[in-house]
Short mmCIF file of C-alpha atoms in Angstrom, two decimals:
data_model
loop_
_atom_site.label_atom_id
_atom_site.label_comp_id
_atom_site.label_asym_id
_atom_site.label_seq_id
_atom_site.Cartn_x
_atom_site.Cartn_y
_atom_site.Cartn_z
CA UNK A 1 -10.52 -34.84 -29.30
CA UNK A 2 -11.89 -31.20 -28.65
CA UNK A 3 -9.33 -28.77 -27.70
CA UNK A 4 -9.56 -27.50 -24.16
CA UNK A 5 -10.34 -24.14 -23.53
CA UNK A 6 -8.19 -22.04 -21.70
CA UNK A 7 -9.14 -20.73 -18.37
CA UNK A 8 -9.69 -17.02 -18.02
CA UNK A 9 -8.92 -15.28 -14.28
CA UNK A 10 -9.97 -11.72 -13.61
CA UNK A 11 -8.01 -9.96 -10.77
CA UNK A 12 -9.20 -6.79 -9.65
CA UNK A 13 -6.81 -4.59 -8.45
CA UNK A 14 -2.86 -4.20 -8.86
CA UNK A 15 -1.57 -3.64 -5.90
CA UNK A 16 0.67 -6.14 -3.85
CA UNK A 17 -1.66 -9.12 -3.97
CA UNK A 18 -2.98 -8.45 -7.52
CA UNK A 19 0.15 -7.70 -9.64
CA UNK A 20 2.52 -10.20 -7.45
CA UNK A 21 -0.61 -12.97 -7.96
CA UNK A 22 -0.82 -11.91 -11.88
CA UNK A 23 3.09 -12.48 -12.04
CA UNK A 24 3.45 -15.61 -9.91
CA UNK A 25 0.73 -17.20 -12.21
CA UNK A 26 2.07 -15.87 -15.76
CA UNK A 27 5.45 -17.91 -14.15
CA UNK A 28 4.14 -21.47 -13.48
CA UNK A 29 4.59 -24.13 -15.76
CA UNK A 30 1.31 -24.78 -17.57
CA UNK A 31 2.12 -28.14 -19.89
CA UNK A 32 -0.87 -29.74 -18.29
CA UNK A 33 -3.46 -27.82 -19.12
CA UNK A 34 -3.67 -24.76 -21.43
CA UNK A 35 -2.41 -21.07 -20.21
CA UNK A 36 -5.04 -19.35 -18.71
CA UNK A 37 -6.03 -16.07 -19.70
CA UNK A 38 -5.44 -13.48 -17.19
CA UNK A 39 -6.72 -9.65 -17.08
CA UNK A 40 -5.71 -7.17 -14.65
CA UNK A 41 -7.95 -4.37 -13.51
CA UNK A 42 -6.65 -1.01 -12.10
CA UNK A 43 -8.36 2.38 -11.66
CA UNK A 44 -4.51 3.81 -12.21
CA UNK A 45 -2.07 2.75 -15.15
CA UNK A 46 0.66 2.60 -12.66
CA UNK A 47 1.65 0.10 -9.88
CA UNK A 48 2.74 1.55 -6.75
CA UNK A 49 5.43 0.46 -4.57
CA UNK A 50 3.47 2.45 -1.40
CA UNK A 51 6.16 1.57 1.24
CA UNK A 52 8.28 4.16 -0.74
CA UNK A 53 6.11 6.70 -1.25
CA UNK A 54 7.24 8.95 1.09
CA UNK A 55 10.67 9.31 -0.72
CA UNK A 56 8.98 11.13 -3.44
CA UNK A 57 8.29 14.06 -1.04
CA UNK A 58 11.75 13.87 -0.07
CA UNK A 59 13.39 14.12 -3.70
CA UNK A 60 15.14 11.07 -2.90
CA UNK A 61 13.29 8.61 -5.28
CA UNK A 62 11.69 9.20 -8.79
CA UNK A 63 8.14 8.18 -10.24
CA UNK A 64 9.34 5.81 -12.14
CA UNK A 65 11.33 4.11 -9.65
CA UNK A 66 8.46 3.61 -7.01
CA UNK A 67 5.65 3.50 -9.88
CA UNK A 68 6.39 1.57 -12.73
CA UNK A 69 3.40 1.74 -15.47
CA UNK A 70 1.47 -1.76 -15.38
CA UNK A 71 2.31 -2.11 -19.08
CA UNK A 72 5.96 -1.99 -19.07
CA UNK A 73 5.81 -4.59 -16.10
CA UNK A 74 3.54 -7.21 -17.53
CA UNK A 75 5.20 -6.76 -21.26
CA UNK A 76 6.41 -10.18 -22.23
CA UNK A 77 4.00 -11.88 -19.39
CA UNK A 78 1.06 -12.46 -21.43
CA UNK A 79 -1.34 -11.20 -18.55
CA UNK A 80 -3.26 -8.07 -20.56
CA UNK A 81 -3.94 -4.95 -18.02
CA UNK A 82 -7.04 -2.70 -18.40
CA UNK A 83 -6.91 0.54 -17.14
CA UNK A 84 -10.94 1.23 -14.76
CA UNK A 85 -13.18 1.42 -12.17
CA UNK A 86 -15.01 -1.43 -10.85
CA UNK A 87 -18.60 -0.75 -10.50
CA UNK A 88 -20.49 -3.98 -9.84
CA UNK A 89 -19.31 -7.44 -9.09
CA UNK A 90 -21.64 -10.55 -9.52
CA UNK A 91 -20.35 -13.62 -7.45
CA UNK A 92 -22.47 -16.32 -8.51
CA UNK A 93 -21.92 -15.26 -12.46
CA UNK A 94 -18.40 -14.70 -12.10
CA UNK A 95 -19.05 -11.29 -14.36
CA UNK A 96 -17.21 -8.01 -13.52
CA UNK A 97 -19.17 -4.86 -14.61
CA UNK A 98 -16.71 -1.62 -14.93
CA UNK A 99 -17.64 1.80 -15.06
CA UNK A 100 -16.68 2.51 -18.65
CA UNK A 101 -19.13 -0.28 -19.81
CA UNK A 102 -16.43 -2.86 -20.24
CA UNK A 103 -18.15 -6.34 -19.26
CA UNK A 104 -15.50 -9.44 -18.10
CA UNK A 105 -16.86 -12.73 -17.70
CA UNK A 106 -13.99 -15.15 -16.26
CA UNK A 107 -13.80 -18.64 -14.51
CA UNK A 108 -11.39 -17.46 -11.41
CA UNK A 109 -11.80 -13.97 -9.84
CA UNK A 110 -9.31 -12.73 -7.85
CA UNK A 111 -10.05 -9.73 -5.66
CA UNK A 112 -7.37 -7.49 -4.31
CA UNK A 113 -8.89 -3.87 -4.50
CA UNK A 114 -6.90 -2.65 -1.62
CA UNK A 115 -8.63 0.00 0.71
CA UNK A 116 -9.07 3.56 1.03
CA UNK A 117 -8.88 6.62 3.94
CA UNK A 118 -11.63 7.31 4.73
CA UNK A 119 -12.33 10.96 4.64
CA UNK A 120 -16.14 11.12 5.45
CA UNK A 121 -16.39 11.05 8.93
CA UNK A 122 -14.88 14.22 10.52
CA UNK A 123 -15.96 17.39 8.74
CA UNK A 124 -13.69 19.03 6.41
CA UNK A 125 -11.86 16.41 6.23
CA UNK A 126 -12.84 16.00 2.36
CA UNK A 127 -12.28 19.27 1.52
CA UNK A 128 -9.70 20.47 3.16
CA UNK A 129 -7.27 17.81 4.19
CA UNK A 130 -5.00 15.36 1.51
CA UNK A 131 -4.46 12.12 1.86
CA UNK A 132 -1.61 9.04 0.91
CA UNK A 133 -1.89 6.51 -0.84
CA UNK A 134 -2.10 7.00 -4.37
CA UNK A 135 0.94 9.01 -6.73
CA UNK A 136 -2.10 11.76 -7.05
CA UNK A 137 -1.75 12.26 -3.54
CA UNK A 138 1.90 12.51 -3.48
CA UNK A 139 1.48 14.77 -6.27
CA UNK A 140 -1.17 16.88 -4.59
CA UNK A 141 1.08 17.20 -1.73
CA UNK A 142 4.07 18.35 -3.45
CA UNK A 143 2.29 20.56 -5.18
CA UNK A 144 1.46 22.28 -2.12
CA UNK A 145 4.37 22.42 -0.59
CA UNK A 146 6.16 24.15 -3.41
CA UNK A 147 3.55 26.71 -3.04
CA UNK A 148 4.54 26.98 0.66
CA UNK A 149 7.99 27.04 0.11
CA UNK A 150 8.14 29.44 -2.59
CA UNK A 151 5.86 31.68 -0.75
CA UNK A 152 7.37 34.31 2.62
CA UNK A 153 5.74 32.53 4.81
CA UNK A 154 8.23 32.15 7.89
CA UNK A 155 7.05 29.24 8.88
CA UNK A 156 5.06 25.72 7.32
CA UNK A 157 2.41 24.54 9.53
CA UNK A 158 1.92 21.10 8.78
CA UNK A 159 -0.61 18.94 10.56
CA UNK A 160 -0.58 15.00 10.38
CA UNK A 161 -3.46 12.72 11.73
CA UNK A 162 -2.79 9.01 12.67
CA UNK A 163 0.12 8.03 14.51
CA UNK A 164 0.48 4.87 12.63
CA UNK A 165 3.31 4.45 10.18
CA UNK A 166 2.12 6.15 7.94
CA UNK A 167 1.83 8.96 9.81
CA UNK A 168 5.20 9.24 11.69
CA UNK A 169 7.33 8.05 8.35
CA UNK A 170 4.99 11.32 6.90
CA UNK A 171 5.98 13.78 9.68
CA UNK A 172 9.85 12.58 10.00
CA UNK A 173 10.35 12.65 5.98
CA UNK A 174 8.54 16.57 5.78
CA UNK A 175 10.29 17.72 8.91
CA UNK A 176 13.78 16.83 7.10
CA UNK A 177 12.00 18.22 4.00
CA UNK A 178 11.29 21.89 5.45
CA UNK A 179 14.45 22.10 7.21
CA UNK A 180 14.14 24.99 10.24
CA UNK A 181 11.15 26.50 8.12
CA UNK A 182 8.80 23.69 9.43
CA UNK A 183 5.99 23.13 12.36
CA UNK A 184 4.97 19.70 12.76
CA UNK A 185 2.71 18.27 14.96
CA UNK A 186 1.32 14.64 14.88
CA UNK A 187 -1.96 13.95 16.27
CA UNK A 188 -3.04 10.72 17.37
CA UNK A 189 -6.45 9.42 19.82
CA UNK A 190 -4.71 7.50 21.36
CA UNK A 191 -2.48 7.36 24.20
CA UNK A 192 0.87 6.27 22.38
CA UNK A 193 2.35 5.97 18.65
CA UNK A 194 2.57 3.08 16.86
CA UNK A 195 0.37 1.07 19.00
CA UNK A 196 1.09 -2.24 17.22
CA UNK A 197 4.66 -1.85 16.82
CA UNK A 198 7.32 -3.73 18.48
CA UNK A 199 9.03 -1.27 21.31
CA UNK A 200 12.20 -0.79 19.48
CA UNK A 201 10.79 0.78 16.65
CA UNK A 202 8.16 2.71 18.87
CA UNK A 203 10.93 4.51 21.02
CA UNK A 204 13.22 5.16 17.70
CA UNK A 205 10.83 7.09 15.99
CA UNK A 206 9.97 8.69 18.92
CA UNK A 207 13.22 9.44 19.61
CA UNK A 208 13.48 10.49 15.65
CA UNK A 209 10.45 12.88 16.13
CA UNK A 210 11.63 14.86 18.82
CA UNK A 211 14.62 15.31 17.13
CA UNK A 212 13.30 16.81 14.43
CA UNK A 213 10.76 19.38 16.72
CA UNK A 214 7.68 16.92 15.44
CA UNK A 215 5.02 17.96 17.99
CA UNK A 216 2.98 14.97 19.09
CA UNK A 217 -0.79 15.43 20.11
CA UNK A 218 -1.68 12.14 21.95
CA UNK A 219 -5.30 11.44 23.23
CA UNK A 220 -6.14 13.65 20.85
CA UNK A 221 -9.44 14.08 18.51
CA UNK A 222 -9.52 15.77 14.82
CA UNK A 223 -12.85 17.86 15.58
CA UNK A 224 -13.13 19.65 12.35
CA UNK A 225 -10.35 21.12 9.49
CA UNK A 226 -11.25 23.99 7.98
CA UNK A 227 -9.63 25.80 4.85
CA UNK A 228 -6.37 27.37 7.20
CA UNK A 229 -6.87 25.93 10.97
CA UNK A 230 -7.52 22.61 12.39
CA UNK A 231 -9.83 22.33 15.72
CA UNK A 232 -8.65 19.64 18.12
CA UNK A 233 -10.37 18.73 21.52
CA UNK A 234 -7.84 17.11 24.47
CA UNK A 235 -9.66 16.44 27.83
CA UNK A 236 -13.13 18.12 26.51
CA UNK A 237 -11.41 21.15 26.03
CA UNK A 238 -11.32 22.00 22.15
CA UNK A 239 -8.66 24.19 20.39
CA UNK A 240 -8.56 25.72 16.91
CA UNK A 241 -5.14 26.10 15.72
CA UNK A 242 -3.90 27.73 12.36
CA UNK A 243 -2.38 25.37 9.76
CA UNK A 244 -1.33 25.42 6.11
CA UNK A 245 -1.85 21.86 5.65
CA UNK A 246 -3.25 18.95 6.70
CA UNK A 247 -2.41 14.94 5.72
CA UNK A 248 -5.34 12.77 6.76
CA UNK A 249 -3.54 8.78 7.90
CA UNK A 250 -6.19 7.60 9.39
CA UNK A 251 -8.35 4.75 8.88
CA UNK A 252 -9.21 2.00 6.22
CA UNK A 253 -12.38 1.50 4.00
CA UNK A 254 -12.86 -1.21 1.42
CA UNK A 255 -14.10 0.24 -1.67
CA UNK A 256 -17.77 0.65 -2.73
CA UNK A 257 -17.71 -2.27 -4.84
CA UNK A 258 -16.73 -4.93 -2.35
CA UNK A 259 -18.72 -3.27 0.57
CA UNK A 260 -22.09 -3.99 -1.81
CA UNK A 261 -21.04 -7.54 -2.08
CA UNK A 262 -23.86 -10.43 -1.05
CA UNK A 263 -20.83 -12.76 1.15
CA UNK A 264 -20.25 -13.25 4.82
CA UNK A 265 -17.82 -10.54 6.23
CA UNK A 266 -17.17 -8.56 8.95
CA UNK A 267 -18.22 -5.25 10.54
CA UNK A 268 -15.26 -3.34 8.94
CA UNK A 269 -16.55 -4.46 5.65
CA UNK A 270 -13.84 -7.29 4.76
CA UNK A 271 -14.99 -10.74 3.25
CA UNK A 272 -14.19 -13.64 4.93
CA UNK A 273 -11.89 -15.93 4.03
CA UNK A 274 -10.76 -19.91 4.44
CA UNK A 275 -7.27 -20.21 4.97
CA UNK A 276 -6.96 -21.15 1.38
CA UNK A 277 -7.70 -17.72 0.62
CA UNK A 278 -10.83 -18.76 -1.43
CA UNK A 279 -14.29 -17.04 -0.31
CA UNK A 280 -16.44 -19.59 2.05
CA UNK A 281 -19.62 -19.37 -0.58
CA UNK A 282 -17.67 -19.37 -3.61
CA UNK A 283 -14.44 -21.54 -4.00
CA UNK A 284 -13.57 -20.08 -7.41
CA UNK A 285 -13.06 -16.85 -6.05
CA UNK A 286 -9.98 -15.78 -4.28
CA UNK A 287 -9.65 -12.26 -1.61
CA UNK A 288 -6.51 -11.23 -0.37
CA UNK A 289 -4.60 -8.11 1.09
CA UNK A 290 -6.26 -5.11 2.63
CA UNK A 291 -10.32 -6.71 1.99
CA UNK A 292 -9.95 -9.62 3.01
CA UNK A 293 -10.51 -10.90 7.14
CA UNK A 294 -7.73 -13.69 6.58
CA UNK A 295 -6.89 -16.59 9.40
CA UNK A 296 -4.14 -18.50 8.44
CA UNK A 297 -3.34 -22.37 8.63
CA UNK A 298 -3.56 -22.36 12.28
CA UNK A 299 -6.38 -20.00 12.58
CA UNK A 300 -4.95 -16.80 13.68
CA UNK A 301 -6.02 -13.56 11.77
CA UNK A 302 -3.45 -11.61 10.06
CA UNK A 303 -3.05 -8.07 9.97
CA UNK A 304 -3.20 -6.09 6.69
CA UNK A 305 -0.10 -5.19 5.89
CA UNK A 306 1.92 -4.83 2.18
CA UNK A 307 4.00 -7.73 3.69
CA UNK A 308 1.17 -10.03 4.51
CA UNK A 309 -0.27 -9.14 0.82
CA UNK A 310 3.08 -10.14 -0.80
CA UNK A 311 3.18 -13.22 0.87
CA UNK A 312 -0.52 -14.10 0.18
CA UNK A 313 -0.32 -13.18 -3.89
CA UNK A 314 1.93 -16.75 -3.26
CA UNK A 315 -0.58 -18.75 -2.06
CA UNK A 316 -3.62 -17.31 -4.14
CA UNK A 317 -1.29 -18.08 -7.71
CA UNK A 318 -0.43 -21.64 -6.60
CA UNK A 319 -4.16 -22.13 -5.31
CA UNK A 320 -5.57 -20.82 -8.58
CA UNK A 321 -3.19 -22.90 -10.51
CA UNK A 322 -3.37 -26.06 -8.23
CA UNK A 323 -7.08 -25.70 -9.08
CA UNK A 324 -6.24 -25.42 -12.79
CA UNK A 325 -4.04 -28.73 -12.62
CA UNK A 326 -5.66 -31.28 -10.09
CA UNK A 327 -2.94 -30.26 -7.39
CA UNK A 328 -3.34 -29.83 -3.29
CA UNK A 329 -4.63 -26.13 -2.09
CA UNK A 330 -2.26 -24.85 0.61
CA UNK A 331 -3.78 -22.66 3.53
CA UNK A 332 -2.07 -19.51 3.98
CA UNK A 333 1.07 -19.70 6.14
CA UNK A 334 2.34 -16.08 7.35
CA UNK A 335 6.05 -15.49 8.08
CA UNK A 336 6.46 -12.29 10.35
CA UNK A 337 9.50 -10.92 8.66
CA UNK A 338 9.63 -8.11 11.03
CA UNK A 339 8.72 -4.70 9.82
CA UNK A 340 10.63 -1.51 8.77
CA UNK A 341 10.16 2.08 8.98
CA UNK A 342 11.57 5.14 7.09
CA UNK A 343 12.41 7.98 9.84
CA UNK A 344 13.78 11.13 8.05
CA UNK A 345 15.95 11.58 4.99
CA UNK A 346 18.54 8.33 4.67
CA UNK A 347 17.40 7.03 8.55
CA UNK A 348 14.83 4.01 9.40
CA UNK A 349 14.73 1.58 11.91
CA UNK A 350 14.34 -2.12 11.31
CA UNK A 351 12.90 -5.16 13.75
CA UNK A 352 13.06 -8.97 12.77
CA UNK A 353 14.60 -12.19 12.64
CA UNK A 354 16.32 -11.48 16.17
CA UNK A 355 18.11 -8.52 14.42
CA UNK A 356 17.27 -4.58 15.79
CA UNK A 357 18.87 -1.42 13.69
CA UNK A 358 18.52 2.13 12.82
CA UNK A 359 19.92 4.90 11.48
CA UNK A 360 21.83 4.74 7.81
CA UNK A 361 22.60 1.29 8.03
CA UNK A 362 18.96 0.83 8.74
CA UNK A 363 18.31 2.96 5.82
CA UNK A 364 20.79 1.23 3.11
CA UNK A 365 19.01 -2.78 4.40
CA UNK A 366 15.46 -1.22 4.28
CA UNK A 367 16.30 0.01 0.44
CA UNK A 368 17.85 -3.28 -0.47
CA UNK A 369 15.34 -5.45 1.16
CA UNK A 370 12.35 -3.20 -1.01
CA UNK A 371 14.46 -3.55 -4.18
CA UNK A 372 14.51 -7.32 -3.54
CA UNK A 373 10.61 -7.09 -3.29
CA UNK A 374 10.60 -4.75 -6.65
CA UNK A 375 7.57 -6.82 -8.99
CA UNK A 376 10.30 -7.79 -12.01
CA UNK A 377 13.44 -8.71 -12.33
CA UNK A 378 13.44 -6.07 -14.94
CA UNK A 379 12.94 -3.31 -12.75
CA UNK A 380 15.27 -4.14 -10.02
CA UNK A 381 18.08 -3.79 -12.44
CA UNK A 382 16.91 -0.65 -13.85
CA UNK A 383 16.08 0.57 -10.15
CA UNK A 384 18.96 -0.76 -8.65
CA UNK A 385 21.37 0.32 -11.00
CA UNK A 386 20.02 4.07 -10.45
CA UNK A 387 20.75 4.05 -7.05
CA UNK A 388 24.31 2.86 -7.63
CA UNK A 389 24.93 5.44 -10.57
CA UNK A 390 23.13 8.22 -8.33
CA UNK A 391 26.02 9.04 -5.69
CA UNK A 392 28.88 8.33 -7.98
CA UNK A 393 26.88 10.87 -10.53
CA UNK A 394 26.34 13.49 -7.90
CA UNK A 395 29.63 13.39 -6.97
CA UNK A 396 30.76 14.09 -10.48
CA UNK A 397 28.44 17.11 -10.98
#
């Protein structure tokens, strides 16, 4: 009797529906069928834990809290990570073709690339203005405003564009940040913040902004950035005002390789989806998280969020492995766990499962509730034993 082979899966990118999809599998019992052989592909060597990015600005979180290497993570998981860039994808082969010359052929692909700002569509946007995604940015950023802060400026003038969450957890953190020293204004096209948020959290950080002097620019349009001022046009009348920085929020692009893909998508560039997560044309290959135009079971589309990512790394493992062992596919049920924002320096606000808070209580459930979501058990001790050791350290010192 020949030995079976075992299965190899290729998942491109390690963000929340690559890494949680890559650890989900590595967990499942495989006594059926041999354990599959499973590669991760990143551009950086370290996950990042985005919804607590911010905190870096802030001092109140480390790197290695929020961005654990990929190594340490998957040590003792068997999945193997490779550190590139994706530069061609073949479908029908199942072959991944990376920019360092690295060739991976694989039975299961998994794509979970995530997407980018776009930065190409207002001028100087590229050049002049940062954006936040990625540690580099946070880095970049920091970097700046050191220079800022160690410079006699009186004041910081930061602009931030997008009134999303991104944006207003971004203005609320760097107003607490610069203290009296900053100028904040948020600027946004439309005619509110946090258009798809539910009202509570809308008027809190609204509330939050104006306490901190954040002044908001609604209806609103980034004409140009140049290397110290920012021109915005209100009404048809256009203004250029003067600006030491600028953090671009706005938008979402799928990356190069996925946009050059031959499948059925839509006109934002994401690839369409059955509810099982698996692309229409090819059933061996699974999309999930920022790429991917996803209905669920009962055929509404879901939006892409980290949450909806974390829930759909779930459904992709057991769908991959279901495949793998002769067992049912389940379509892709979303649970709206409400959503949580960080406003300032130990304040947030909170929505879901009938329950509305904010301020420090907000703060302390929002922290616990990401800890929870932390990718190992490993690192939630580590991370959560930090935190507790912090105060009582501080207050030693």
């Amino acid at each position: 009797m020949t030995q079976q082979q075992p299965s190899k899966i290729c998942i491109l990118g390690g963000g929340f529906g690559g890494l949680y999809t890559a650890l989900r599998l590595s967990q499942f019992p495989w006594s059926d069928v041999p354990q599959p052989e499973i590669v991760i592909v990143d551009k950086s060597d370290r996950f990042v834990f985005l919804p607590l990015l911010y905190e870096l600005l802030t001092g109140e979180l480390q790197t290695w809290e929020i961005a654990p290497p990929f190594v340490e993570l998957l040590q003792d998981t068997g999945v193997r990570f490779h550190q590139g860039v994706v530069s061609d994808i073949n479908l029908e082969q199942k072959r991944v073709q990376l920019q360092d010359g690295l060739e991976i052929n694989c039975d299961h692909l998994v794509l979970a690339l995530g997407g980018e700002t776009p930065t190409d569509f207002v001028p100087g946007v590229t050049s002049y203005a940062h954006t936040f995604r990625t540690i580099t940015d946070a880095y970049q950023i920091e970097e700046r405003l050191r220079l800022l802060t160690e410079s006699d400026a009186d004041k910081i003038r930061v602009a931030v564009v997008g009134g999303g969450y991104s944006g207003v957890e971004l203005a609320c953190k760097l107003a607490d940040r610069l203290g009296n020293r900053g100028r904040l204004r948020l600027v946004e096209m439309s005619d509110r913040i946090l258009r798809s948020s539910p009202d509570f959290n809308r008027e809190t950080a609204s509330k939050a902004l104006a306490a901190r002097g954040v002044f908001i620019d609604l209806e609103t349009r980034v004409e140009s950035i140049g290397k110290d001022d920012i021109t915005l046009e209100y009404k048809g009348s256009a203004d250029t005002i003067p600006v030491d920085l600028v953090i671009w929020t706005v938008g979402n692009k799928v990356s190069p390789a996925i946009a050059n893909l031959n499948c059925k998508g839509n006109q934002r560039g994401q690839i369409a989806i059955a509810p099982t997560l698996q692309l229409i044309e090819h059933p061996h290959i699974f999309a999930l998280g920022d790429i991917a135009e996803c209905r669920d079971a009962e055929g509404k589309e879901v939006p892409a969020t980290a949450q909806v990512a974390f829930q759909q790394a779930d459904y992709t493992a057991w769908n991959i492995w279901a495949t793998l062992t002769n067992r049912p596919l389940l379509p892709f049920r979303y649970e709206n766990l409400g959503e949580m924002m960080a406003l300032g320096i130990d304040n947030a606000t909170l929505t879901g499962l009938g329950i509305n808070l904010q301020g420090p209580l907000a703060s302390i459930a929002r922290r616990l509730t990401y800890l929870y979501r932390m990718p190992t058990l490993d690192h939630q001790l580590k991370v959560g034993f930090n935190w507790l050791a912090r105060p009582i350290m501080n207050l030693l010192h």
